[in-house]
Coordinates of C-alpha atoms and ligand atoms in Angstrom, one line a residue:
M1 CA 3.7 -62.3 56.1
R2 CA 7.1 -61.8 54.5
R3 CA 10.2 -63.7 55.7
V4 CA 13.7 -63.8 54.2
R5 CA 15.5 -67.1 53.6
Y6 CA 18.1 -68.4 51.3
H7 CA 18.2 -71.8 49.5
E8 CA 21.9 -71.8 48.3
Y9 CA 25.1 -70.3 49.9
G10 CA 26.6 -67.3 48.4
G11 CA 26.5 -63.5 48.2
P12 CA 23.9 -61.2 49.7
E13 CA 21.7 -61.8 46.5
V14 CA 20.8 -65.3 47.6
L15 CA 18.7 -63.8 50.3
T16 CA 15.0 -64.1 49.1
V17 CA 11.8 -62.5 50.4
E18 CA 9.2 -65.1 50.6
E19 CA 5.4 -65.0 51.5
T20 CA 4.3 -67.5 54.3
E21 CA 1.8 -67.8 57.2
P22 CA 2.8 -66.1 60.4
P23 CA 4.3 -68.6 62.7
E24 CA 2.4 -69.9 65.7
P25 CA 4.3 -69.8 69.1
G26 CA 5.2 -73.3 70.6
P27 CA 5.6 -74.2 74.3
G28 CA 7.8 -71.4 76.0
Q29 CA 7.6 -69.2 73.0
V30 CA 6.1 -65.8 72.1
S31 CA 5.5 -64.4 68.7
L32 CA 6.5 -60.9 68.0
R33 CA 5.3 -58.4 65.5
A34 CA 8.7 -57.0 64.4
E35 CA 9.3 -53.2 64.5
A36 CA 12.9 -53.5 63.6
I37 CA 15.4 -56.2 63.2
G38 CA 19.1 -55.6 64.1
A39 CA 21.3 -57.4 61.4
N40 CA 24.4 -59.1 62.6
Y41 CA 27.9 -59.5 60.8
V42 CA 28.0 -63.3 61.7
D43 CA 25.1 -64.1 59.5
T44 CA 26.9 -62.8 56.4
K45 CA 29.6 -65.5 57.2
I46 CA 26.9 -68.2 57.7
R47 CA 25.2 -67.2 54.6
A48 CA 28.3 -67.4 52.5
N49 CA 29.2 -70.9 54.2
A50 CA 32.6 -69.2 55.0
G51 CA 34.3 -72.1 56.7
S52 CA 33.3 -75.0 59.0
I53 CA 32.8 -72.8 62.1
F54 CA 29.9 -70.9 60.3
Y55 CA 28.4 -74.0 58.8
R56 CA 24.5 -74.3 59.0
P57 CA 22.4 -76.5 56.7
L58 CA 20.0 -75.2 54.1
P59 CA 17.5 -73.7 53.8
G60 CA 19.2 -71.0 55.8
S61 CA 17.8 -67.9 57.4
P62 CA 19.6 -65.0 59.2
T63 CA 19.4 -64.6 63.0
G64 CA 18.8 -61.1 64.4
D65 CA 18.1 -58.9 67.3
V66 CA 14.3 -58.2 66.9
V67 CA 12.5 -55.3 68.6
G68 CA 8.7 -55.8 68.5
I69 CA 5.5 -56.2 70.4
V70 CA 4.3 -59.5 71.8
E71 CA 1.5 -60.7 69.6
A72 CA 0.7 -64.0 71.1
V73 CA 2.2 -66.5 73.8
G74 CA 2.5 -70.3 73.5
P75 CA 1.6 -72.9 76.1
G76 CA 3.2 -72.3 79.6
V77 CA 3.8 -68.5 78.9
D78 CA 2.2 -65.7 80.8
P79 CA -0.5 -64.2 78.7
G80 CA 0.1 -60.9 80.5
Q81 CA 3.2 -60.5 78.2
V82 CA 0.9 -59.7 75.2
G83 CA 1.4 -56.1 74.1
H84 CA 4.8 -55.6 75.8
R85 CA 7.6 -54.0 73.7
V86 CA 10.5 -56.3 74.0
T87 CA 13.8 -57.3 72.1
A88 CA 14.9 -60.9 71.6
L89 CA 17.6 -62.8 69.8
V90 CA 15.6 -64.6 67.2
D91 CA 16.9 -67.8 65.6
P92 CA 15.8 -68.9 62.9
D93 CA 13.7 -66.5 60.7
A94 CA 14.6 -63.3 62.3
Y95 CA 14.1 -61.2 59.1
A96 CA 10.3 -61.4 59.1
D97 CA 7.1 -59.5 59.8
F98 CA 6.5 -61.8 62.6
V99 CA 9.0 -63.9 64.5
L100 CA 9.1 -66.6 67.2
A101 CA 11.3 -66.0 70.4
D102 CA 12.2 -67.8 73.6
A103 CA 9.9 -66.3 76.2
A104 CA 12.6 -66.9 78.8
W105 CA 15.0 -64.4 77.2
L106 CA 13.0 -61.4 76.3
A107 CA 14.5 -58.0 77.2
P108 CA 11.7 -55.4 78.1
V109 CA 12.6 -52.2 76.3
P110 CA 12.6 -49.1 78.5
D111 CA 10.1 -46.4 77.6
G112 CA 11.2 -44.2 74.9
L113 CA 14.1 -46.1 73.9
G114 CA 14.4 -46.1 69.9
P115 CA 14.7 -49.3 68.0
G116 CA 18.5 -48.9 67.3
P117 CA 19.6 -48.8 70.9
A118 CA 16.7 -51.3 71.8
S119 CA 18.2 -53.9 69.4
L120 CA 21.4 -53.8 71.4
L121 CA 19.7 -54.9 74.7
T122 CA 20.0 -58.8 74.2
V123 CA 23.3 -59.5 72.7
A124 CA 25.7 -56.6 72.0
G125 CA 25.1 -54.9 75.2
P126 CA 25.4 -58.0 77.5
V127 CA 28.3 -59.2 75.5
A128 CA 30.2 -56.0 75.8
L129 CA 29.7 -56.0 79.5
R130 CA 30.2 -59.6 80.3
V131 CA 33.6 -59.9 78.2
L132 CA 35.0 -57.0 80.5
R133 CA 33.9 -58.8 83.6
A134 CA 35.0 -62.2 82.2
G135 CA 38.5 -60.5 81.8
N136 CA 38.3 -59.3 85.5
L137 CA 38.9 -55.7 84.5
A138 CA 40.2 -53.8 87.6
P139 CA 40.1 -50.0 88.0
G140 CA 43.1 -48.3 86.2
E141 CA 44.0 -51.1 83.8
T142 CA 44.9 -50.8 80.3
V143 CA 42.5 -52.4 77.9
L144 CA 42.9 -53.1 74.2
I145 CA 39.5 -53.3 72.4
H146 CA 39.7 -54.7 68.9
S147 CA 37.1 -53.6 66.3
G148 CA 36.2 -50.6 68.5
A149 CA 33.8 -49.2 66.0
G150 CA 31.7 -52.4 65.8
N151 CA 28.4 -52.7 67.9
I152 CA 30.1 -54.5 70.6
G153 CA 33.4 -52.7 70.5
A154 CA 31.7 -49.3 70.6
L155 CA 29.7 -50.4 73.8
A156 CA 32.8 -52.0 75.2
I157 CA 34.9 -48.8 74.9
Q158 CA 32.2 -46.9 76.8
L159 CA 31.6 -49.7 79.4
A160 CA 35.4 -50.0 80.0
K161 CA 35.5 -46.3 81.0
L162 CA 32.5 -46.7 83.1
L163 CA 34.0 -49.6 85.0
G164 CA 37.1 -47.4 85.7
A165 CA 39.5 -48.6 83.1
G166 CA 42.8 -46.8 82.7
P167 CA 43.8 -46.1 79.0
V168 CA 41.6 -47.7 76.5
I169 CA 43.4 -48.5 73.2
A170 CA 40.9 -49.2 70.4
T171 CA 41.7 -50.7 67.0
A172 CA 39.8 -50.2 63.7
S173 CA 40.3 -50.5 60.0
T174 CA 39.4 -47.0 58.7
A175 CA 40.2 -43.6 59.8
E176 CA 36.4 -42.7 60.3
K177 CA 36.1 -45.9 62.6
R178 CA 39.2 -44.7 64.6
K179 CA 37.8 -41.3 65.1
H180 CA 34.4 -42.8 66.2
A181 CA 36.3 -44.9 68.8
L182 CA 38.0 -41.8 70.1
D183 CA 34.7 -39.9 70.2
L184 CA 33.4 -42.9 72.4
G185 CA 36.1 -42.4 74.8
A186 CA 39.0 -44.4 73.7
D187 CA 42.5 -42.7 74.6
V188 CA 44.3 -44.1 71.6
A189 CA 43.1 -45.6 68.2
V190 CA 45.3 -47.8 66.2
D191 CA 44.9 -49.1 62.7
Y192 CA 45.2 -53.0 63.0
T193 CA 45.4 -53.5 59.4
A194 CA 48.7 -51.8 59.3
D195 CA 51.8 -54.2 59.5
D196 CA 53.2 -52.3 62.6
W197 CA 49.9 -52.2 64.6
A198 CA 51.3 -54.1 67.5
E199 CA 54.3 -51.8 67.7
R200 CA 51.9 -48.9 68.0
V201 CA 50.0 -50.5 70.9
R202 CA 53.5 -51.1 72.5
A203 CA 54.3 -47.5 72.2
A204 CA 51.0 -46.5 73.9
A205 CA 51.3 -49.2 76.6
P206 CA 55.0 -49.8 77.4
G207 CA 54.2 -51.9 80.4
G208 CA 51.9 -54.1 78.3
V209 CA 48.1 -54.5 78.1
D210 CA 46.2 -55.8 81.1
L211 CA 43.1 -57.0 79.1
V212 CA 42.6 -57.7 75.4
L213 CA 38.9 -58.1 74.0
D214 CA 39.3 -60.0 70.7
A215 CA 36.6 -61.2 68.2
V216 CA 38.9 -61.1 65.1
G217 CA 41.1 -64.1 65.7
G218 CA 44.1 -65.0 63.4
A219 CA 47.2 -63.0 63.7
V220 CA 45.4 -60.2 65.5
L221 CA 44.6 -62.6 68.4
S222 CA 48.2 -64.1 68.4
E223 CA 49.8 -60.5 68.4
G224 CA 47.3 -59.4 71.0
I225 CA 48.5 -62.2 73.4
D226 CA 52.1 -61.2 73.0
L227 CA 51.0 -57.6 73.9
L228 CA 49.7 -58.8 77.4
A229 CA 51.5 -57.6 80.5
P230 CA 52.3 -60.3 83.2
M231 CA 48.9 -61.4 84.7
G232 CA 47.2 -60.1 81.5
R233 CA 44.0 -61.7 80.2
A234 CA 42.7 -62.1 76.6
V235 CA 38.9 -62.7 76.2
V236 CA 38.1 -64.3 72.9
Y237 CA 34.4 -64.0 71.7
G238 CA 34.5 -64.4 68.1
A239 CA 36.5 -64.8 64.8
A240 CA 35.6 -62.2 62.3
S241 CA 38.6 -63.1 60.3
G242 CA 37.4 -66.7 60.0
D243 CA 40.7 -67.9 61.3
L244 CA 40.5 -69.9 64.6
V245 CA 44.1 -69.7 65.3
E246 CA 45.6 -72.2 67.9
V247 CA 47.0 -70.6 71.0
P248 CA 50.6 -71.8 71.8
I249 CA 50.7 -72.8 75.5
R250 CA 54.2 -71.4 75.7
S251 CA 52.7 -67.9 75.0
L252 CA 50.8 -68.2 78.3
F253 CA 53.9 -68.9 80.5
G254 CA 54.4 -65.1 81.0
L255 CA 51.4 -65.4 83.5
R256 CA 48.9 -64.8 80.7
T257 CA 45.4 -66.0 80.5
V258 CA 43.1 -66.6 77.5
T259 CA 39.5 -67.1 78.2
G260 CA 36.7 -67.9 75.8
F261 CA 33.2 -66.3 75.8
S262 CA 29.8 -67.1 74.3
L263 CA 26.6 -65.3 75.4
L264 CA 24.5 -68.5 74.9
A265 CA 26.9 -70.6 77.0
W266 CA 26.8 -67.8 79.7
R267 CA 22.9 -67.6 79.7
A268 CA 22.9 -71.4 80.2
A269 CA 25.5 -71.4 82.9
R270 CA 24.5 -68.3 84.9
P271 CA 21.0 -67.3 83.9
S272 CA 20.3 -65.0 86.7
E273 CA 23.6 -63.1 86.3
A274 CA 22.9 -62.9 82.5
R275 CA 19.5 -61.5 83.0
A276 CA 20.6 -59.0 85.6
E277 CA 23.3 -57.7 83.0
M278 CA 20.6 -57.4 80.4
A279 CA 18.7 -55.1 82.7
E280 CA 21.9 -53.3 83.7
V281 CA 22.7 -52.5 80.0
A282 CA 19.1 -51.5 79.4
G283 CA 19.4 -48.9 82.2
Y284 CA 22.6 -47.4 80.8
L285 CA 21.1 -47.2 77.2
A286 CA 17.9 -45.7 78.6
D287 CA 19.5 -43.0 80.7
G288 CA 22.0 -42.1 77.9
T289 CA 25.1 -43.4 79.8
L290 CA 25.7 -45.6 76.7
R291 CA 25.6 -43.9 73.2
A292 CA 24.4 -46.2 70.4
D293 CA 24.4 -45.1 66.7
V294 CA 22.3 -46.4 63.8
R295 CA 23.9 -46.6 60.5
A296 CA 21.0 -47.5 58.3
A297 CA 17.3 -48.5 58.6
L298 CA 16.3 -50.3 55.5
P299 CA 13.0 -51.9 54.5
L300 CA 12.9 -55.7 55.1
T301 CA 12.8 -56.2 51.4
E302 CA 16.4 -54.8 51.3
A303 CA 17.9 -57.5 53.4
A304 CA 20.6 -58.2 50.7
E305 CA 21.7 -54.4 50.9
A306 CA 21.9 -54.8 54.6
H307 CA 24.3 -57.6 54.3
R308 CA 26.4 -55.7 51.7
L309 CA 26.7 -52.9 54.2
L310 CA 27.8 -55.3 56.9
E311 CA 30.3 -56.9 54.6
D312 CA 31.9 -53.9 53.1
R313 CA 33.3 -53.3 56.5
A314 CA 32.4 -49.6 56.4
T315 CA 29.6 -49.7 58.8
I316 CA 29.6 -47.6 62.1
G317 CA 26.5 -48.2 64.0
R318 CA 23.6 -50.6 63.7
V319 CA 22.1 -51.9 60.5
L320 CA 18.4 -52.2 61.0
L321 CA 15.7 -53.9 58.8
V322 CA 12.2 -52.3 59.2
P323 CA 9.2 -54.4 58.2
Ligands
NAP1 N1 30.6 -64.6 71.8 C1 29.4 -64.2 71.6 O1 28.4 -64.5 72.3 C2 29.2 -63.2 70.5 C3 27.9 -62.7 70.4 C4 27.5 -61.8 69.4 C5 28.6 -61.4 68.5 N2 29.9 -62.0 68.6 C6 31.0 -61.7 67.7 O2 31.4 -60.5 67.9 C7 32.0 -59.8 66.9 C8 31.5 -58.4 66.8 O3 30.1 -58.5 66.6 P1 29.3 -57.0 66.4 O4 27.8 -57.3 66.5 O5 30.0 -56.1 67.0 O6 29.7 -56.9 64.8 P2 30.0 -55.6 63.9 O7 29.3 -54.3 64.4 O8 29.6 -56.0 62.5 O9 31.4 -55.4 63.9 C9 32.3 -56.3 63.5 C10 33.7 -55.6 63.4 O10 34.6 -56.7 63.0 C11 35.7 -56.1 62.4 N3 36.4 -57.0 61.4 C12 37.4 -57.6 61.6 N4 37.8 -58.4 60.7 C13 36.8 -58.3 59.8 C14 36.6 -58.8 58.5 N5 37.5 -59.8 58.0 N6 35.5 -58.6 57.8 C15 34.7 -57.7 58.4 N7 34.8 -57.1 59.6 C16 35.8 -57.5 60.3 C17 35.0 -54.8 61.8 O11 35.8 -53.7 62.2 P3 37.0 -53.1 61.4 O12 36.6 -52.7 60.0 O13 37.5 -52.0 62.2 O14 38.1 -54.3 61.4 C18 33.7 -54.7 62.2 O15 33.4 -53.3 63.0 C19 31.6 -60.8 65.7 O16 32.7 -61.4 65.3 C20 30.5 -61.6 66.3 O17 30.5 -62.8 65.6 C21 30.1 -62.9 69.7

């Protein structure tokens, strides 16, 4: 079978297709025959070794959201799973014809759901839902959703409205992305690469923002905290800018809260809630409540091109690799 690894850090071209034997599932694991692999932006940072928070030793392999059929189960796993169509966060060796996944965190794919939306079942969907809940979103509140045209941002805009949010202000770097955010239900879309972006948000939310969702970090996070209304909350779940800015304690004295979120930490701390949220998102994607777009479906051998698409910051919708 084919798998994609890299043996040096660098640009997309370091991704190499190798021939190897299909992996055997160990205890608690299943092997999946991959139908499609959702490629994630964070893996471009890890591949480039872009700062200490993204460090992983060599040889490296991208992670991914793999949609596939359970081919075999390891010791301790119910053999009745064989043949089921599921999605899993796979780490390592996600870009491959066959992958290994943790049997405890498989998301069953609802009948008829295409590989693009199905690839959002394990990570993007549950993260989008949980960051809104971690931020205690209450009906009618104003929400600022950064990177609103990204996989998580796009779902978060729709889920915020579903949960009864008031005005949703989305940010994005291009006019096309801002239009997409508006199409998904955002009330206002702001270019956060412009120097005056925070002023534009202030104009749209004169009383301040009740909840900020931030996976950018750096100055965007600092300014976002300053935009919070009294009792406002910021949920930080990533650092796409690579800048893990420090939050000055004095910025919180205006009755503001900053909360961090990681899906893996949430799964470990509250497994039954995390599973229920996976199922909840699956229901919304299956019945069309949530819209999910696919930007590109590329052959597995074009993994480097998939990373170029993610890095050029022009993607709207999922980038899939298809074995
Ligand atoms: N905490 C968790 O458990 C968890 C889980 C999964 C993902 N994440 C994080 O969540 C974030 C979004 O993930 P995703 O799957 O939605 O990714 P995605 O679809 O690739 O979206 C990432 C967005 O980041 C924005 N961005 C901001 N600064 C950027 C920069 N310097 N270079 C490139 N893009 C930049 C881009 O939007 P603009 O062009 O509009 O700026 C892009 O749409 C990532 O940072 C990821 O690491 C966290």
